[in-house]
Short mmCIF file of C-alpha atoms in Angstrom, two decimals:
data_model
loop_
_atom_site.label_atom_id
_atom_site.label_comp_id
_atom_site.label_asym_id
_atom_site.label_seq_id
_atom_site.Cartn_x
_atom_site.Cartn_y
_atom_site.Cartn_z
CA MET A 1 12.63 3.48 73.44
CA ARG A 2 10.85 4.70 76.50
CA LEU A 3 11.55 7.66 78.77
CA ARG A 4 11.61 5.57 81.92
CA THR A 5 10.71 7.27 85.19
CA LEU A 6 10.69 5.89 88.71
CA THR A 7 6.93 6.51 88.97
CA LEU A 8 6.16 4.50 85.87
CA ALA A 9 8.60 1.75 86.72
CA ALA A 10 6.79 1.26 90.03
CA ALA A 11 3.32 1.19 88.43
CA SER A 12 0.73 -1.46 89.09
CA GLY A 13 1.21 -4.94 87.63
CA THR A 14 -2.40 -5.13 86.44
CA ALA A 15 -1.39 -4.88 82.77
CA LEU A 16 1.13 -7.69 83.23
CA LEU A 17 -1.54 -9.98 84.66
CA ALA A 18 -3.89 -9.18 81.83
CA ALA A 19 -1.22 -9.85 79.26
CA GLY A 20 -1.16 -13.51 80.22
CA LEU A 21 -4.41 -13.94 78.29
CA LEU A 22 -2.92 -12.68 75.03
CA PRO A 23 -2.42 -15.07 72.12
CA ALA A 24 1.09 -15.79 71.00
CA HIS A 25 2.14 -13.84 67.91
CA ALA A 26 5.69 -15.16 67.72
CA THR A 27 6.94 -18.67 68.39
CA ALA A 28 10.68 -18.24 67.83
CA ALA A 29 12.65 -18.56 71.07
CA ALA A 30 15.07 -15.85 72.10
CA PRO A 31 18.73 -16.87 72.07
CA ARG A 32 19.81 -18.69 75.21
CA SER A 33 23.61 -18.96 75.00
CA ALA A 34 25.62 -17.66 77.93
CA GLN A 35 28.64 -17.04 75.75
CA GLU A 36 28.62 -16.37 72.03
CA GLY A 37 31.69 -16.58 69.82
CA THR A 38 35.20 -17.43 70.88
CA VAL A 39 36.30 -14.15 72.46
CA SER A 40 35.89 -13.98 76.20
CA ALA A 41 34.21 -11.19 78.17
CA ALA A 42 37.39 -10.73 80.16
CA ASP A 43 39.49 -10.18 77.05
CA LEU A 44 37.09 -7.60 75.66
CA LEU A 45 36.70 -5.79 78.97
CA ALA A 46 40.51 -5.61 79.34
CA LYS A 47 40.53 -3.35 76.26
CA VAL A 48 37.94 -0.88 77.57
CA THR A 49 39.28 -0.08 81.04
CA SER A 50 39.95 3.58 80.15
CA CYS A 51 37.93 6.01 78.10
CA SER A 52 39.01 8.39 75.38
CA GLN A 53 35.83 10.41 75.22
CA ILE A 54 34.52 11.14 71.71
CA SER A 55 31.11 12.55 72.68
CA SER A 56 30.80 16.29 73.31
CA GLY A 57 28.99 15.61 76.54
CA LYS A 58 27.64 12.77 78.66
CA TYR A 59 24.43 10.85 78.78
CA ARG A 60 21.94 9.99 81.44
CA THR A 61 20.98 6.35 81.93
CA ASP A 62 17.38 7.23 82.81
CA GLU A 63 15.21 10.31 82.71
CA GLU A 64 15.69 11.00 86.42
CA THR A 65 19.48 10.46 86.64
CA SER A 66 22.34 12.87 86.08
CA ALA A 67 24.52 12.75 82.95
CA THR A 68 27.53 10.55 83.75
CA VAL A 69 28.09 8.28 80.75
CA PRO A 70 30.49 9.30 77.92
CA VAL A 71 30.87 7.59 74.57
CA CYS A 72 34.47 6.40 74.27
CA GLY A 73 36.57 5.72 71.20
CA LYS A 74 38.91 2.81 70.36
CA ASN A 75 40.49 1.55 67.19
CA GLY A 76 37.62 0.13 65.14
CA ALA A 77 34.91 0.66 67.77
CA VAL A 78 33.12 2.91 70.19
CA PHE A 79 31.91 1.87 73.61
CA TRP A 80 30.00 2.94 76.71
CA LYS A 81 29.30 1.44 80.11
CA ALA A 82 25.78 1.94 81.42
CA ASP A 83 22.61 0.21 82.58
CA MET A 84 20.15 -1.76 80.50
CA ASP A 85 16.60 -0.71 80.05
CA ILE A 86 14.41 -3.08 78.04
CA ASP A 87 13.23 -2.12 74.56
CA CYS A 88 10.16 -4.06 73.40
CA ASP A 89 9.36 -1.87 70.40
CA GLY A 90 8.68 -3.26 66.96
CA GLN A 91 6.53 -6.27 66.10
CA ARG A 92 3.77 -7.15 68.55
CA THR A 93 4.52 -10.44 70.24
CA THR A 94 3.50 -12.35 73.36
CA ASN A 95 5.80 -10.35 75.60
CA CYS A 96 6.19 -7.13 73.59
CA ASN A 97 2.94 -5.27 73.15
CA GLU A 98 0.90 -2.39 74.65
CA ASP A 99 -0.35 -4.48 77.55
CA ARG A 100 3.05 -5.71 78.68
CA ASP A 101 4.99 -2.49 77.91
CA PRO A 102 3.53 0.93 78.88
CA TRP A 103 6.04 2.60 76.48
CA PHE A 104 5.45 0.23 73.51
CA GLN A 105 5.82 1.58 69.99
CA ALA A 106 4.99 -0.62 67.00
CA ASP A 107 8.06 0.42 65.04
CA THR A 108 11.83 0.47 65.17
CA ALA A 109 14.25 2.89 63.54
CA PHE A 110 15.65 0.12 61.36
CA HIS A 111 13.69 -2.63 59.65
CA GLN A 112 14.00 -6.24 58.59
CA SER A 113 14.85 -7.13 55.02
CA ASP A 114 11.09 -7.58 54.34
CA GLY A 115 10.37 -4.01 55.55
CA LYS A 116 8.76 -5.06 58.83
CA PRO A 117 9.95 -3.59 62.17
CA LEU A 118 12.39 -5.65 64.19
CA ASN A 119 11.17 -8.31 66.64
CA ALA A 120 12.48 -7.33 70.10
CA GLU A 121 11.43 -10.59 71.65
CA THR A 122 13.50 -12.78 69.35
CA LEU A 123 16.25 -10.51 67.95
CA PRO A 124 19.11 -9.18 70.09
CA TYR A 125 19.46 -5.50 69.26
CA VAL A 126 20.79 -2.37 70.94
CA VAL A 127 19.36 1.16 71.05
CA VAL A 128 21.59 4.13 70.24
CA PRO A 129 20.79 7.71 71.23
CA SER A 130 19.28 9.85 68.49
CA THR A 131 21.65 12.38 66.98
CA SER A 132 22.20 15.51 69.10
CA GLY A 133 24.86 17.94 70.07
CA ILE A 134 26.18 15.27 72.45
CA TRP A 135 27.01 12.73 69.78
CA ASN A 136 26.15 11.69 66.19
CA TYR A 137 26.39 7.93 65.93
CA SER A 138 26.42 7.89 62.10
CA ASN A 139 29.41 10.25 62.02
CA ALA A 140 31.24 7.76 64.15
CA GLY A 141 30.73 4.92 61.66
CA ILE A 142 27.82 3.36 63.48
CA LYS A 143 24.86 2.33 61.31
CA GLY A 144 21.64 0.32 61.54
CA GLY A 145 22.53 -3.35 61.53
CA GLY A 146 25.98 -2.64 62.92
CA VAL A 147 27.40 -5.29 65.25
CA VAL A 148 27.53 -4.76 69.01
CA ALA A 149 29.21 -6.93 71.65
CA VAL A 150 27.09 -6.61 74.81
CA ILE A 151 28.88 -7.75 77.95
CA TYR A 152 27.29 -8.41 81.33
CA ASN A 153 28.21 -10.72 84.25
CA ASN A 154 31.10 -12.25 82.31
CA LYS A 155 28.86 -13.09 79.32
CA VAL A 156 29.12 -11.87 75.73
CA GLU A 157 26.06 -11.46 73.53
CA TYR A 158 26.26 -10.22 69.97
CA ALA A 159 23.52 -7.86 68.87
CA VAL A 160 22.80 -5.37 66.09
CA VAL A 161 22.09 -1.67 66.21
CA GLY A 162 18.32 -1.87 65.82
CA ASP A 163 16.64 1.26 67.21
CA THR A 164 17.22 4.85 68.26
CA GLY A 165 16.09 6.47 71.48
CA PRO A 166 15.99 9.80 73.28
CA SER A 167 18.89 12.12 72.47
CA GLN A 168 20.11 12.44 76.06
CA ILE A 169 19.66 8.86 77.40
CA ILE A 170 21.85 5.82 76.85
CA GLY A 171 21.74 2.15 77.92
CA GLU A 172 18.98 0.10 76.34
CA ALA A 173 18.64 -3.20 74.46
CA SER A 174 15.95 -5.49 73.25
CA TYR A 175 14.04 -8.06 75.25
CA ALA A 176 16.00 -10.82 73.53
CA THR A 177 19.38 -9.27 74.42
CA ALA A 178 18.49 -9.06 78.09
CA LYS A 179 17.10 -12.59 78.22
CA ALA A 180 20.20 -14.06 76.60
CA LEU A 181 22.43 -12.31 79.19
CA GLY A 182 20.40 -13.48 82.15
CA ILE A 183 18.85 -10.03 82.76
CA ASP A 184 15.16 -9.83 83.63
CA PRO A 185 13.63 -8.90 80.22
CA ASP A 186 10.33 -7.56 81.56
CA PRO A 187 9.84 -4.27 79.72
CA GLU A 188 8.20 -2.58 82.70
CA THR A 189 10.12 -3.87 85.74
CA GLY A 190 13.19 -5.63 84.32
CA GLY A 191 16.61 -4.52 83.17
CA ALA A 192 19.94 -4.02 84.91
CA ASP A 193 20.85 -0.91 86.95
CA SER A 194 24.53 -1.00 85.96
CA GLY A 195 27.39 -3.19 84.82
CA VAL A 196 26.62 -3.46 81.11
CA THR A 197 29.29 -2.73 78.50
CA TYR A 198 28.36 -1.99 74.87
CA ILE A 199 31.12 -2.25 72.26
CA LEU A 200 29.94 -1.12 68.80
CA PHE A 201 32.10 -2.07 65.84
CA LYS A 202 32.52 0.76 63.36
CA ASN A 203 31.47 0.43 59.70
CA SER A 204 29.99 -3.05 60.26
CA GLN A 205 26.60 -4.23 59.03
CA VAL A 206 24.81 -7.54 59.34
CA SER A 207 22.79 -8.56 56.30
CA PRO A 208 20.02 -9.36 56.73
CA ILE A 209 19.70 -7.40 59.94
CA GLU A 210 17.37 -10.03 61.40
CA SER A 211 19.92 -12.86 61.11
CA HIS A 212 21.31 -13.37 64.58
CA SER A 213 23.64 -16.13 63.41
CA ALA A 214 25.15 -13.66 60.96
CA ALA A 215 25.62 -11.16 63.78
CA VAL A 216 27.45 -13.76 65.88
CA SER A 217 29.69 -14.78 63.02
CA LEU A 218 30.63 -11.24 62.06
CA GLY A 219 30.82 -10.12 65.70
CA ASP A 220 33.26 -12.86 66.61
CA ARG A 221 35.53 -11.92 63.70
CA LEU A 222 35.43 -8.21 64.55
CA ALA A 223 35.99 -8.94 68.24
CA LYS A 224 39.22 -10.73 67.33
CA GLN A 225 40.28 -7.78 65.20
CA PHE A 226 39.44 -5.45 68.09
CA LEU A 227 41.72 -7.36 70.44
CA ALA A 228 44.49 -7.32 67.93
CA ASN A 229 44.22 -3.59 67.18
CA ASN A 230 43.90 -2.24 70.68
#
């Protein structure tokens, strides 16, 4: 995860132009569905209209913003409402590499079943803040490979917890997550400024973590339980 600043986000597009000459390292297409599973965005959002704050403090959405985002608790889940910065970390691919992403790191906190870093271009995943005095995600029942319902513009996309980021910043997901939700996935200039809801289901884990179809299947089942229990 990058520490995005306004200066860097407005940087020259030279690297982006150069990246067009790169060979393709991954051929799998990112998921395209506008709605995954059988639970609607409206039904999920109706359950997260109020916040019972479980974090000790609040998070910033970017390095230059003030801390306004709490982590909230529900039966069987935690959630937050924030922006979406684009995480391109992990395996080098056509759109996720040092030339396309000034903050690129060739690793993710959690790995595929074969030990390789995750593929941000093809796998929908979400970034959680590293443990700090604000909040400890693992103590809340959130683990690598856990299922997340990401909601934006009346669309639901199921993702996994795939990476960790700065301890005071929240609101980031992989290139594939953004693309599936209709958000500009460009790691340097893309993302959404607001309007993204992240619902993380406690004590869940997709196996293998890189199976998006498994995440959708488990996510849909847990979303139904979430509606029933809240």
